[in-house]
Each structure stands twice: as structure tokens, then as C-alpha cells.
JSON list of C-alpha atoms and ligand atoms in Angstrom, two decimals:
[
{"chain": "N", "resi": 846, "resn": "MET", "atom": "CA", "xyz": [-13.63, -40.70, 5.04]},
{"chain": "N", "resi": 847, "resn": "SER", "atom": "CA", "xyz": [-12.48, -42.20, 8.37]},
{"chain": "N", "resi": 848, "resn": "LYS", "atom": "CA", "xyz": [-12.34, -39.93, 11.34]},
{"chain": "N", "resi": 849, "resn": "ILE", "atom": "CA", "xyz": [-9.39, -37.71, 11.51]},
{"chain": "N", "resi": 850, "resn": "GLY", "atom": "CA", "xyz": [-7.57, -36.24, 14.55]},
{"chain": "N", "resi": 851, "resn": "TYR", "atom": "CA", "xyz": [-8.52, -36.76, 18.18]},
{"chain": "N", "resi": 852, "resn": "ASP", "atom": "CA", "xyz": [-11.21, -35.71, 20.59]},
{"chain": "N", "resi": 853, "resn": "ASP", "atom": "CA", "xyz": [-9.53, -36.82, 23.92]},
{"chain": "N", "resi": 854, "resn": "THR", "atom": "CA", "xyz": [-6.71, -34.48, 23.75]},
{"chain": "N", "resi": 855, "resn": "PRO", "atom": "CA", "xyz": [-6.01, -31.22, 25.83]},
{"chain": "N", "resi": 856, "resn": "PHE", "atom": "CA", "xyz": [-7.37, -28.00, 24.76]},
{"chain": "N", "resi": 857, "resn": "LEU", "atom": "CA", "xyz": [-4.92, -25.51, 23.39]},
{"chain": "N", "resi": 858, "resn": "PRO", "atom": "CA", "xyz": [-4.35, -22.33, 25.38]},
{"chain": "N", "resi": 859, "resn": "ASN", "atom": "CA", "xyz": [-5.04, -19.84, 22.52]},
{"chain": "N", "resi": 860, "resn": "ALA", "atom": "CA", "xyz": [-7.68, -21.49, 20.45]},
{"chain": "N", "resi": 861, "resn": "PRO", "atom": "CA", "xyz": [-11.07, -23.38, 20.98]},
{"chain": "N", "resi": 862, "resn": "TYR", "atom": "CA", "xyz": [-9.60, -26.59, 19.67]},
{"chain": "N", "resi": 863, "resn": "ARG", "atom": "CA", "xyz": [-7.89, -29.61, 21.16]},
{"chain": "N", "resi": 864, "resn": "VAL", "atom": "CA", "xyz": [-4.29, -30.75, 20.07]},
{"chain": "N", "resi": 865, "resn": "HIS", "atom": "CA", "xyz": [-4.91, -32.55, 16.77]},
{"chain": "N", "resi": 866, "resn": "ASP", "atom": "CA", "xyz": [-8.50, -31.61, 16.58]},
{"chain": "N", "resi": 867, "resn": "GLY", "atom": "CA", "xyz": [-10.06, -33.05, 13.56]},
{"chain": "N", "resi": 868, "resn": "THR", "atom": "CA", "xyz": [-12.88, -30.31, 13.52]},
{"chain": "N", "resi": 869, "resn": "ARG", "atom": "CA", "xyz": [-10.43, -27.56, 13.34]},
{"chain": "N", "resi": 870, "resn": "PRO", "atom": "CA", "xyz": [-11.11, -25.66, 9.89]},
{"chain": "N", "resi": 871, "resn": "GLN", "atom": "CA", "xyz": [-8.84, -26.86, 7.16]},
{"chain": "N", "resi": 872, "resn": "PRO", "atom": "CA", "xyz": [-6.43, -24.26, 5.64]},
{"chain": "N", "resi": 873, "resn": "PRO", "atom": "CA", "xyz": [-7.94, -23.13, 2.32]},
{"chain": "N", "resi": 874, "resn": "VAL", "atom": "CA", "xyz": [-6.42, -24.67, -0.66]},
{"chain": "N", "resi": 875, "resn": "VAL", "atom": "CA", "xyz": [-4.15, -22.47, -2.71]},
{"chain": "N", "resi": 876, "resn": "THR", "atom": "CA", "xyz": [-2.56, -23.59, -5.92]},
{"chain": "N", "resi": 877, "resn": "PRO", "atom": "CA", "xyz": [1.15, -22.52, -6.03]},
{"chain": "N", "resi": 878, "resn": "GLY", "atom": "CA", "xyz": [2.06, -20.76, -9.26]},
{"chain": "N", "resi": 879, "resn": "ALA", "atom": "CA", "xyz": [4.19, -22.63, -11.66]},
{"chain": "N", "resi": 880, "resn": "TYR", "atom": "CA", "xyz": [7.67, -20.97, -11.67]},
{"chain": "N", "resi": 881, "resn": "GLY", "atom": "CA", "xyz": [7.55, -17.40, -12.16]},
{"chain": "N", "resi": 882, "resn": "GLU", "atom": "CA", "xyz": [3.69, -17.41, -11.85]},
{"chain": "N", "resi": 883, "resn": "PRO", "atom": "CA", "xyz": [1.41, -16.16, -9.06]},
{"chain": "N", "resi": 884, "resn": "PRO", "atom": "CA", "xyz": [-0.37, -18.42, -6.75]},
{"chain": "N", "resi": 885, "resn": "SER", "atom": "CA", "xyz": [-4.18, -19.10, -7.25]},
{"chain": "N", "resi": 886, "resn": "ASP", "atom": "CA", "xyz": [-5.40, -16.62, -4.65]},
{"chain": "N", "resi": 887, "resn": "ALA", "atom": "CA", "xyz": [-2.97, -13.59, -5.39]},
{"chain": "N", "resi": 888, "resn": "VAL", "atom": "CA", "xyz": [-4.19, -10.25, -6.60]},
{"chain": "N", "resi": 889, "resn": "VAL", "atom": "CA", "xyz": [-2.23, -9.57, -9.73]},
{"chain": "N", "resi": 890, "resn": "LEU", "atom": "CA", "xyz": [-1.04, -5.83, -9.88]},
{"chain": "N", "resi": 891, "resn": "PHE", "atom": "CA", "xyz": [0.87, -6.14, -13.01]},
{"chain": "N", "resi": 892, "resn": "ASP", "atom": "CA", "xyz": [0.76, -9.12, -15.38]},
{"chain": "N", "resi": 893, "resn": "GLY", "atom": "CA", "xyz": [3.12, -7.81, -18.06]},
{"chain": "N", "resi": 894, "resn": "LYS", "atom": "CA", "xyz": [0.51, -6.63, -20.50]},
{"chain": "N", "resi": 895, "resn": "ASP", "atom": "CA", "xyz": [-0.54, -3.21, -19.51]},
{"chain": "N", "resi": 896, "resn": "LEU", "atom": "CA", "xyz": [-0.60, -0.51, -16.75]},
{"chain": "N", "resi": 897, "resn": "SER", "atom": "CA", "xyz": [-4.46, -0.50, -16.46]},
{"chain": "N", "resi": 898, "resn": "GLY", "atom": "CA", "xyz": [-4.05, -1.11, -12.71]},
{"chain": "N", "resi": 899, "resn": "TRP", "atom": "CA", "xyz": [-1.77, 1.95, -12.30]},
{"chain": "N", "resi": 900, "resn": "VAL", "atom": "CA", "xyz": [-1.88, 5.58, -12.22]},
{"chain": "N", "resi": 901, "resn": "SER", "atom": "CA", "xyz": [0.65, 8.52, -11.99]},
{"chain": "N", "resi": 902, "resn": "ALA", "atom": "CA", "xyz": [1.53, 9.05, -8.30]},
{"chain": "N", "resi": 903, "resn": "ARG", "atom": "CA", "xyz": [1.96, 12.66, -9.22]},
{"chain": "N", "resi": 904, "resn": "ASP", "atom": "CA", "xyz": [-1.60, 13.49, -10.36]},
{"chain": "N", "resi": 905, "resn": "GLY", "atom": "CA", "xyz": [-3.67, 10.40, -10.59]},
{"chain": "N", "resi": 906, "resn": "GLY", "atom": "CA", "xyz": [-3.53, 10.53, -14.24]},
{"chain": "N", "resi": 907, "resn": "GLU", "atom": "CA", "xyz": [-2.25, 8.06, -16.79]},
{"chain": "N", "resi": 908, "resn": "ALA", "atom": "CA", "xyz": [0.89, 6.07, -15.74]},
{"chain": "N", "resi": 909, "resn": "LYS", "atom": "CA", "xyz": [3.36, 6.78, -18.47]},
{"chain": "N", "resi": 910, "resn": "TRP", "atom": "CA", "xyz": [5.94, 4.09, -17.96]},
{"chain": "N", "resi": 911, "resn": "LYS", "atom": "CA", "xyz": [6.87, 1.82, -21.00]},
{"chain": "N", "resi": 912, "resn": "VAL", "atom": "CA", "xyz": [5.44, -1.79, -21.25]},
{"chain": "N", "resi": 913, "resn": "GLU", "atom": "CA", "xyz": [7.01, -4.26, -23.51]},
{"chain": "N", "resi": 914, "resn": "ASN", "atom": "CA", "xyz": [8.03, -8.08, -23.51]},
{"chain": "N", "resi": 915, "resn": "GLY", "atom": "CA", "xyz": [6.18, -8.67, -20.41]},
{"chain": "N", "resi": 916, "resn": "TYR", "atom": "CA", "xyz": [7.77, -6.04, -18.23]},
{"chain": "N", "resi": 917, "resn": "MET", "atom": "CA", "xyz": [7.35, -2.23, -17.40]},
{"chain": "N", "resi": 918, "resn": "GLU", "atom": "CA", "xyz": [10.13, 0.17, -17.57]},
{"chain": "N", "resi": 919, "resn": "VAL", "atom": "CA", "xyz": [10.59, 3.43, -15.89]},
{"chain": "N", "resi": 920, "resn": "VAL", "atom": "CA", "xyz": [10.42, 6.25, -18.19]},
{"chain": "N", "resi": 921, "resn": "PRO", "atom": "CA", "xyz": [12.69, 8.83, -16.45]},
{"chain": "N", "resi": 922, "resn": "GLY", "atom": "CA", "xyz": [10.81, 12.03, -15.86]},
{"chain": "N", "resi": 923, "resn": "THR", "atom": "CA", "xyz": [7.29, 10.75, -15.95]},
{"chain": "N", "resi": 924, "resn": "GLY", "atom": "CA", "xyz": [7.25, 10.29, -12.19]},
{"chain": "N", "resi": 925, "resn": "ASP", "atom": "CA", "xyz": [6.32, 7.57, -9.72]},
{"chain": "N", "resi": 926, "resn": "ILE", "atom": "CA", "xyz": [3.49, 5.23, -10.44]},
{"chain": "N", "resi": 927, "resn": "GLU", "atom": "CA", "xyz": [1.11, 3.63, -7.94]},
{"chain": "N", "resi": 928, "resn": "THR", "atom": "CA", "xyz": [-1.45, 0.97, -7.94]},
{"chain": "N", "resi": 929, "resn": "LYS", "atom": "CA", "xyz": [-5.28, 1.80, -8.04]},
{"chain": "N", "resi": 930, "resn": "GLU", "atom": "CA", "xyz": [-5.56, -0.91, -5.53]},
{"chain": "N", "resi": 931, "resn": "HIS", "atom": "CA", "xyz": [-5.12, -0.08, -2.01]},
{"chain": "N", "resi": 932, "resn": "PHE", "atom": "CA", "xyz": [-4.19, -2.74, 0.55]},
{"chain": "N", "resi": 933, "resn": "GLY", "atom": "CA", "xyz": [-2.61, -3.15, 4.12]},
{"chain": "N", "resi": 934, "resn": "ASP", "atom": "CA", "xyz": [-1.06, -6.30, 5.62]},
{"chain": "N", "resi": 935, "resn": "CYS", "atom": "CA", "xyz": [0.16, -8.50, 2.76]},
{"chain": "N", "resi": 936, "resn": "GLN", "atom": "CA", "xyz": [2.60, -10.79, 1.23]},
{"chain": "N", "resi": 937, "resn": "LEU", "atom": "CA", "xyz": [3.93, -8.82, -1.88]},
{"chain": "N", "resi": 938, "resn": "HIS", "atom": "CA", "xyz": [5.94, -10.21, -4.71]},
{"chain": "N", "resi": 939, "resn": "VAL", "atom": "CA", "xyz": [7.95, -7.99, -6.91]},
{"chain": "N", "resi": 940, "resn": "GLU", "atom": "CA", "xyz": [10.47, -8.77, -9.67]},
{"chain": "N", "resi": 941, "resn": "TRP", "atom": "CA", "xyz": [12.93, -6.05, -10.99]},
{"chain": "N", "resi": 942, "resn": "MET", "atom": "CA", "xyz": [15.98, -5.78, -13.25]},
{"chain": "N", "resi": 943, "resn": "ALA", "atom": "CA", "xyz": [18.66, -3.18, -13.36]},
{"chain": "N", "resi": 944, "resn": "SER", "atom": "CA", "xyz": [19.83, -1.76, -16.65]},
{"chain": "N", "resi": 945, "resn": "VAL", "atom": "CA", "xyz": [22.40, -3.84, -18.35]},
{"chain": "N", "resi": 946, "resn": "GLU", "atom": "CA", "xyz": [24.38, -0.70, -18.88]},
{"chain": "N", "resi": 947, "resn": "ALA", "atom": "CA", "xyz": [25.81, -0.28, -15.42]},
{"chain": "N", "resi": 948, "resn": "THR", "atom": "CA", "xyz": [26.49, 3.42, -15.38]},
{"chain": "N", "resi": 949, "resn": "GLY", "atom": "CA", "xyz": [26.64, 5.77, -12.51]},
{"chain": "N", "resi": 950, "resn": "GLU", "atom": "CA", "xyz": [27.73, 4.97, -8.84]},
{"chain": "N", "resi": 951, "resn": "SER", "atom": "CA", "xyz": [26.43, 4.86, -5.41]},
{"chain": "N", "resi": 952, "resn": "GLN", "atom": "CA", "xyz": [22.71, 5.95, -5.47]},
{"chain": "N", "resi": 953, "resn": "GLY", "atom": "CA", "xyz": [22.99, 6.71, -9.21]},
{"chain": "N", "resi": 954, "resn": "ARG", "atom": "CA", "xyz": [22.90, 3.30, -10.52]},
{"chain": "N", "resi": 955, "resn": "SER", "atom": "CA", "xyz": [19.40, 1.91, -11.41]},
{"chain": "N", "resi": 956, "resn": "ASN", "atom": "CA", "xyz": [17.77, 3.66, -8.58]},
{"chain": "N", "resi": 957, "resn": "SER", "atom": "CA", "xyz": [14.15, 2.96, -8.00]},
{"chain": "N", "resi": 958, "resn": "GLY", "atom": "CA", "xyz": [12.08, 1.77, -5.14]},
{"chain": "N", "resi": 959, "resn": "VAL", "atom": "CA", "xyz": [9.16, -0.25, -3.76]},
{"chain": "N", "resi": 960, "resn": "PHE", "atom": "CA", "xyz": [7.05, 2.04, -1.53]},
{"chain": "N", "resi": 961, "resn": "LEU", "atom": "CA", "xyz": [4.54, 0.09, 0.70]},
{"chain": "N", "resi": 962, "resn": "MET", "atom": "CA", "xyz": [1.43, 2.12, 1.33]},
{"chain": "N", "resi": 963, "resn": "GLY", "atom": "CA", "xyz": [3.00, 4.82, -0.89]},
{"chain": "N", "resi": 964, "resn": "ARG", "atom": "CA", "xyz": [5.26, 5.77, 2.25]},
{"chain": "N", "resi": 965, "resn": "TYR", "atom": "CA", "xyz": [7.73, 3.06, 3.25]},
{"chain": "N", "resi": 966, "resn": "GLU", "atom": "CA", "xyz": [10.49, 2.35, 0.78]},
{"chain": "N", "resi": 967, "resn": "ILE", "atom": "CA", "xyz": [12.38, -0.85, 0.14]},
{"chain": "N", "resi": 968, "resn": "GLN", "atom": "CA", "xyz": [15.31, 0.36, -1.86]},
{"chain": "N", "resi": 969, "resn": "VAL", "atom": "CA", "xyz": [15.70, -0.81, -5.45]},
{"chain": "N", "resi": 970, "resn": "LEU", "atom": "CA", "xyz": [19.24, -0.15, -6.63]},
{"chain": "N", "resi": 971, "resn": "ASP", "atom": "CA", "xyz": [22.11, -1.87, -8.55]},
{"chain": "N", "resi": 972, "resn": "CYS", "atom": "CA", "xyz": [24.62, -2.64, -5.71]},
{"chain": "N", "resi": 973, "resn": "TYR", "atom": "CA", "xyz": [26.36, -5.45, -7.48]},
{"chain": "N", "resi": 974, "resn": "HIS", "atom": "CA", "xyz": [30.00, -4.21, -7.05]},
{"chain": "N", "resi": 975, "resn": "ASN", "atom": "CA", "xyz": [28.61, -0.74, -6.27]},
{"chain": "N", "resi": 976, "resn": "PRO", "atom": "CA", "xyz": [29.04, 0.50, -2.69]},
{"chain": "N", "resi": 977, "resn": "THR", "atom": "CA", "xyz": [26.55, 3.14, -1.27]},
{"chain": "N", "resi": 978, "resn": "TYR", "atom": "CA", "xyz": [25.48, 4.14, 2.11]},
{"chain": "N", "resi": 979, "resn": "PRO", "atom": "CA", "xyz": [24.39, 0.95, 3.76]},
{"chain": "N", "resi": 980, "resn": "ASP", "atom": "CA", "xyz": [20.96, 2.04, 4.65]},
{"chain": "N", "resi": 981, "resn": "GLY", "atom": "CA", "xyz": [20.36, 3.07, 1.07]},
{"chain": "N", "resi": 982, "resn": "THR", "atom": "CA", "xyz": [21.77, -0.07, -0.50]},
{"chain": "N", "resi": 983, "resn": "THR", "atom": "CA", "xyz": [19.63, -2.71, -2.48]},
{"chain": "N", "resi": 984, "resn": "ALA", "atom": "CA", "xyz": [16.81, -4.02, -0.26]},
{"chain": "N", "resi": 985, "resn": "ALA", "atom": "CA", "xyz": [17.62, -1.46, 2.59]},
{"chain": "N", "resi": 986, "resn": "ILE", "atom": "CA", "xyz": [14.61, -0.02, 4.40]},
{"chain": "N", "resi": 987, "resn": "TYR", "atom": "CA", "xyz": [15.62, 3.32, 3.15]},
{"chain": "N", "resi": 988, "resn": "GLY", "atom": "CA", "xyz": [17.29, 5.60, 5.60]},
{"chain": "N", "resi": 989, "resn": "GLN", "atom": "CA", "xyz": [16.67, 3.09, 8.50]},
{"chain": "N", "resi": 990, "resn": "TYR", "atom": "CA", "xyz": [18.05, -0.36, 8.05]},
{"chain": "N", "resi": 991, "resn": "PRO", "atom": "CA", "xyz": [20.63, -1.91, 5.70]},
{"chain": "N", "resi": 992, "resn": "PRO", "atom": "CA", "xyz": [19.74, -5.38, 4.55]},
{"chain": "N", "resi": 993, "resn": "LEU", "atom": "CA", "xyz": [21.30, -8.27, 6.42]},
{"chain": "N", "resi": 994, "resn": "VAL", "atom": "CA", "xyz": [23.20, -9.26, 3.30]},
{"chain": "N", "resi": 995, "resn": "ASN", "atom": "CA", "xyz": [23.95, -8.05, -0.15]},
{"chain": "N", "resi": 996, "resn": "ALA", "atom": "CA", "xyz": [22.31, -10.58, -2.36]},
{"chain": "N", "resi": 997, "resn": "CYS", "atom": "CA", "xyz": [22.47, -8.61, -5.58]},
{"chain": "N", "resi": 998, "resn": "ARG", "atom": "CA", "xyz": [22.51, -10.32, -8.87]},
{"chain": "N", "resi": 999, "resn": "PRO", "atom": "CA", "xyz": [24.41, -8.61, -11.75]},
{"chain": "N", "resi": 1000, "resn": "PRO", "atom": "CA", "xyz": [22.49, -6.05, -13.78]},
{"chain": "N", "resi": 1001, "resn": "GLY", "atom": "CA", "xyz": [20.60, -7.43, -16.56]},
{"chain": "N", "resi": 1002, "resn": "GLU", "atom": "CA", "xyz": [19.21, -10.40, -14.37]},
{"chain": "N", "resi": 1003, "resn": "TRP", "atom": "CA", "xyz": [15.76, -10.52, -12.86]},
{"chain": "N", "resi": 1004, "resn": "GLN", "atom": "CA", "xyz": [15.78, -10.26, -8.99]},
{"chain": "N", "resi": 1005, "resn": "THR", "atom": "CA", "xyz": [12.93, -10.77, -6.57]},
{"chain": "N", "resi": 1006, "resn": "TYR", "atom": "CA", "xyz": [11.52, -9.14, -3.52]},
{"chain": "N", "resi": 1007, "resn": "ASP", "atom": "CA", "xyz": [9.12, -11.20, -1.33]},
{"chain": "N", "resi": 1008, "resn": "ILE", "atom": "CA", "xyz": [7.84, -8.98, 1.33]},
{"chain": "N", "resi": 1009, "resn": "ILE", "atom": "CA", "xyz": [5.67, -9.60, 4.35]},
{"chain": "N", "resi": 1010, "resn": "TRP", "atom": "CA", "xyz": [4.20, -6.37, 5.45]},
{"chain": "N", "resi": 1011, "resn": "GLU", "atom": "CA", "xyz": [2.39, -5.49, 8.62]},
{"chain": "N", "resi": 1012, "resn": "ALA", "atom": "CA", "xyz": [0.82, -2.00, 8.37]},
{"chain": "N", "resi": 1013, "resn": "PRO", "atom": "CA", "xyz": [1.13, 0.35, 11.26]},
{"chain": "N", "resi": 1014, "resn": "ARG", "atom": "CA", "xyz": [-2.04, 0.87, 13.28]},
{"chain": "N", "resi": 1015, "resn": "PHE", "atom": "CA", "xyz": [-3.39, 4.18, 14.48]},
{"chain": "N", "resi": 1016, "resn": "ASP", "atom": "CA", "xyz": [-6.01, 5.15, 16.88]},
{"chain": "N", "resi": 1017, "resn": "GLY", "atom": "CA", "xyz": [-6.87, 8.50, 15.77]},
{"chain": "N", "resi": 1018, "resn": "GLU", "atom": "CA", "xyz": [-3.60, 10.51, 15.97]},
{"chain": "N", "resi": 1019, "resn": "THR", "atom": "CA", "xyz": [-1.84, 7.89, 18.12]},
{"chain": "N", "resi": 1020, "resn": "LEU", "atom": "CA", "xyz": [0.32, 5.20, 16.72]},
{"chain": "N", "resi": 1021, "resn": "VAL", "atom": "CA", "xyz": [-0.76, 1.96, 18.56]},
{"chain": "N", "resi": 1022, "resn": "LYS", "atom": "CA", "xyz": [1.52, -0.48, 16.59]},
{"chain": "N", "resi": 1023, "resn": "PRO", "atom": "CA", "xyz": [4.40, 0.38, 14.29]},
{"chain": "N", "resi": 1024, "resn": "ALA", "atom": "CA", "xyz": [4.91, -1.16, 10.87]},
{"chain": "N", "resi": 1025, "resn": "TYR", "atom": "CA", "xyz": [6.96, -4.45, 10.64]},
{"chain": "N", "resi": 1026, "resn": "VAL", "atom": "CA", "xyz": [8.49, -5.85, 7.36]},
{"chain": "N", "resi": 1027, "resn": "THR", "atom": "CA", "xyz": [10.10, -9.09, 6.44]},
{"chain": "N", "resi": 1028, "resn": "VAL", "atom": "CA", "xyz": [12.01, -9.09, 3.17]},
{"chain": "N", "resi": 1029, "resn": "LEU", "atom": "CA", "xyz": [13.40, -11.89, 1.20]},
{"chain": "N", "resi": 1030, "resn": "PHE", "atom": "CA", "xyz": [15.75, -10.70, -1.57]},
{"chain": "N", "resi": 1031, "resn": "ASN", "atom": "CA", "xyz": [16.44, -13.31, -4.19]},
{"chain": "N", "resi": 1032, "resn": "GLY", "atom": "CA", "xyz": [15.03, -15.86, -1.64]},
{"chain": "N", "resi": 1033, "resn": "ILE", "atom": "CA", "xyz": [17.37, -14.63, 1.06]},
{"chain": "N", "resi": 1034, "resn": "VAL", "atom": "CA", "xyz": [16.13, -13.16, 4.33]},
{"chain": "N", "resi": 1035, "resn": "VAL", "atom": "CA", "xyz": [17.48, -9.51, 4.53]},
{"chain": "N", "resi": 1036, "resn": "HIS", "atom": "CA", "xyz": [14.97, -8.14, 7.04]},
{"chain": "N", "resi": 1037, "resn": "HIS", "atom": "CA", "xyz": [13.26, -10.21, 9.72]},
{"chain": "N", "resi": 1038, "resn": "ARG", "atom": "CA", "xyz": [10.12, -8.67, 11.03]},
{"chain": "N", "resi": 1039, "resn": "THR", "atom": "CA", "xyz": [11.98, -5.23, 11.25]},
{"chain": "N", "resi": 1040, "resn": "GLU", "atom": "CA", "xyz": [10.22, -2.43, 13.10]},
{"chain": "N", "resi": 1041, "resn": "LEU", "atom": "CA", "xyz": [10.13, 0.76, 10.95]},
{"chain": "N", "resi": 1042, "resn": "ILE", "atom": "CA", "xyz": [10.92, 3.96, 12.59]},
{"chain": "N", "resi": 1043, "resn": "GLY", "atom": "CA", "xyz": [8.39, 5.73, 10.61]},
{"chain": "N", "resi": 1044, "resn": "PRO", "atom": "CA", "xyz": [7.97, 6.73, 6.77]},
{"chain": "N", "resi": 1045, "resn": "THR", "atom": "CA", "xyz": [11.19, 6.57, 4.75]},
{"chain": "N", "resi": 1046, "resn": "THR", "atom": "CA", "xyz": [12.83, 9.61, 3.33]},
{"chain": "N", "resi": 1047, "resn": "HIS", "atom": "CA", "xyz": [16.17, 11.24, 2.32]},
{"chain": "N", "resi": 1048, "resn": "ARG", "atom": "CA", "xyz": [18.51, 12.69, 4.95]},
{"chain": "N", "resi": 1049, "resn": "ALA", "atom": "CA", "xyz": [15.94, 12.85, 7.60]},
{"chain": "N", "resi": 1050, "resn": "ILE", "atom": "CA", "xyz": [13.95, 11.02, 10.21]},
{"chain": "N", "resi": 1051, "resn": "LEU", "atom": "CA", "xyz": [10.23, 11.04, 9.91]},
{"chain": "N", "resi": 1052, "resn": "PRO", "atom": "CA", "xyz": [7.72, 10.33, 12.69]},
{"chain": "N", "resi": 1053, "resn": "TYR", "atom": "CA", "xyz": [4.71, 8.24, 11.96]},
{"chain": "N", "resi": 1054, "resn": "GLN", "atom": "CA", "xyz": [1.75, 10.19, 10.60]},
{"chain": "N", "resi": 1055, "resn": "PRO", "atom": "CA", "xyz": [-1.77, 8.74, 10.86]},
{"chain": "N", "resi": 1056, "resn": "HIS", "atom": "CA", "xyz": [-2.77, 7.42, 7.46]},
{"chain": "N", "resi": 1057, "resn": "PRO", "atom": "CA", "xyz": [-5.55, 4.98, 6.31]},
{"chain": "N", "resi": 1058, "resn": "PRO", "atom": "CA", "xyz": [-5.25, 1.32, 7.02]},
{"chain": "N", "resi": 1059, "resn": "THR", "atom": "CA", "xyz": [-4.65, 0.59, 3.29]},
{"chain": "N", "resi": 1060, "resn": "GLY", "atom": "CA", "xyz": [-2.55, 2.45, 0.72]},
{"chain": "N", "resi": 1061, "resn": "PRO", "atom": "CA", "xyz": [-1.12, 1.85, -2.75]},
{"chain": "N", "resi": 1062, "resn": "LEU", "atom": "CA", "xyz": [1.99, 0.22, -3.82]},
{"chain": "N", "resi": 1063, "resn": "ARG", "atom": "CA", "xyz": [4.20, 2.95, -5.35]},
{"chain": "N", "resi": 1064, "resn": "LEU", "atom": "CA", "xyz": [7.17, 2.46, -7.65]},
{"chain": "N", "resi": 1065, "resn": "GLN", "atom": "CA", "xyz": [9.81, 5.18, -7.90]},
{"chain": "N", "resi": 1066, "resn": "ASP", "atom": "CA", "xyz": [11.06, 7.11, -10.88]},
{"chain": "N", "resi": 1067, "resn": "HIS", "atom": "CA", "xyz": [14.57, 8.09, -9.66]},
{"chain": "N", "resi": 1068, "resn": "GLY", "atom": "CA", "xyz": [15.79, 8.87, -13.30]},
{"chain": "N", "resi": 1069, "resn": "ASP", "atom": "CA", "xyz": [16.81, 5.41, -14.11]},
{"chain": "N", "resi": 1070, "resn": "PRO", "atom": "CA", "xyz": [15.07, 3.01, -16.70]},
{"chain": "N", "resi": 1071, "resn": "VAL", "atom": "CA", "xyz": [14.59, 0.15, -14.12]},
{"chain": "N", "resi": 1072, "resn": "ARG", "atom": "CA", "xyz": [12.32, -2.77, -15.20]},
{"chain": "N", "resi": 1073, "resn": "PHE", "atom": "CA", "xyz": [9.54, -4.43, -13.12]},
{"chain": "N", "resi": 1074, "resn": "ARG", "atom": "CA", "xyz": [7.41, -7.67, -13.81]},
{"chain": "N", "resi": 1075, "resn": "ASN", "atom": "CA", "xyz": [5.24, -10.19, -12.04]},
{"chain": "N", "resi": 1076, "resn": "ILE", "atom": "CA", "xyz": [3.85, -7.96, -9.27]},
{"chain": "N", "resi": 1077, "resn": "TRP", "atom": "CA", "xyz": [1.21, -9.42, -7.10]},
{"chain": "N", "resi": 1078, "resn": "TYR", "atom": "CA", "xyz": [0.03, -9.61, -3.43]},
{"chain": "N", "resi": 1079, "resn": "ARG", "atom": "CA", "xyz": [-1.89, -11.81, -1.03]},
{"chain": "N", "resi": 1080, "resn": "PRO", "atom": "CA", "xyz": [-3.92, -9.96, 1.67]},
{"chain": "N", "resi": 1081, "resn": "LEU", "atom": "CA", "xyz": [-2.93, -11.29, 5.09]},
{"chain": "N", "resi": 1082, "resn": "LYS", "atom": "CA", "xyz": [-6.29, -11.36, 6.61]},
{"chain": "N", "resi": 1083, "resn": "GLY", "atom": "CA", "xyz": [-6.47, -11.69, 10.28]},
{"chain": "N", "resi": 1084, "resn": "TYR", "atom": "CA", "xyz": [-2.79, -11.59, 10.49]},
{"chain": "N", "resi": 1085, "resn": "ASP", "atom": "CA", "xyz": [-2.87, -9.08, 13.40]},
{"chain": "N", "resi": 1086, "resn": "GLU", "atom": "CA", "xyz": [-6.17, -10.38, 15.07]},
{"chain": "C", "resi": 1643, "resn": "MG", "atom": "MG1", "xyz": [14.90, 4.52, -4.43]}
]
């Protein structure tokens, strides 16, 4: 291979390389997934077959949601479930579907949730022609920030969340960096590196509480039979360093 790059260009201010430096490490090769498939370096959390990677968030026992036809479905009353895998900074992909039977209104229509590190909820809700309080609408950072737009598809259609998560950092009891999240809902940016106030909750504001640098992905049983499929993440190593 002929020589690539240049060795007579200025050094960059933030890296030990020159502009167009041919010795700079090549980005690792990742094979993008075929449509609807994870990329080659993804950690698959749910592949549509079983809940072997999941436990009950209530007691750590068996996850009792239903699995069929390549998706999992909330079994109301069995409680939230969470991954055995714990992780921090990541790119997360989740697909979900609201029940075709659009019953209920406001927070009562296909409510669920994607909880990063088990604490920080991106709301799952059917807000297709279903108004609710804006900081609790679909893809809201629950109780903190409405999404920039309502990009809901009708119930019965699969919808996607692509989330870039920067975990908060603690030094002992002290918060040294808050959490930041970017969310694309059905391919549309609805949060752009938004700083979280703290953990999410209902009707209250919670301060950050120190927690480990990794945590599970938790999915919410809010009493509605919401479906999920094709859940994977890619750790963002060195994202903060
Ligand atoms: Mg919810």
C-alpha cells in the first residue's frame, strides 16, 4: 500500500498526531446491521427469543413477561424487568410498540418506560393523538424535559429509540458530572445532550444520589401490554476521557 497521509503538517492541539497523520490509529471496523439488525459490535440484550438476559427488577427472580413472535410483552402486574448486564456510557437501541387497541388517555395509554441505569426514565407512551403533560409524553425525560417534537407513530407500529447516554460521575458522595442524554425517536432528534436534573420520578424532583458507574437497563410494567424487540447497546468506551 502506498503511503497514506502526511508527515509535514502541523500537530493538532489535542492529540499527538499531525493533521492528516497516516500513523493515527484507524477506527475499528464495525459492520452495520442489515435493516433491523444490530451492528457487529453490539451487545444484544434481547434478540426476540427469550428473557435469559433479564430478571425481575422487583426481586431479582425470573422475568415473567411474555415472549412470542420475536418480541417481549409486558404482563401487567408482574413488575418491571431489568438486564443482568450492567453498563454505563452507551449507545442504546430499543424498539417498542403500543397496543393496537388504543384505550385509556393521557398517562393511561400504553405506558411503559426505558430506565437507563435503572433510574433515569425515557418515557414510553402512546401519544399519537393522546395529549398528556408534556414532560411525561412519549420520549420525554420523565418529569424533566418534554421531547423537542412528538414523533409518534400510530399504535400497532414499531417505533425506535436510539439513545446516547453519558452516565453521571460521582466522587464519593459528590456529583462531579451530571448525566447527559441524546435521544432519537423514530430517527428524529428529541433530546440533544440534555443535562438531567437527577433521577426521574412522579410528581417530585430528586437530587442525584451516588450510584455505581454502571447499572441495568430497566423496562417498566405500568399496567399496559407494551411490546419490545431488538434491544442492544454499544459501550462508549473513552467517551468521557
Ligand atoms: Mg412510564
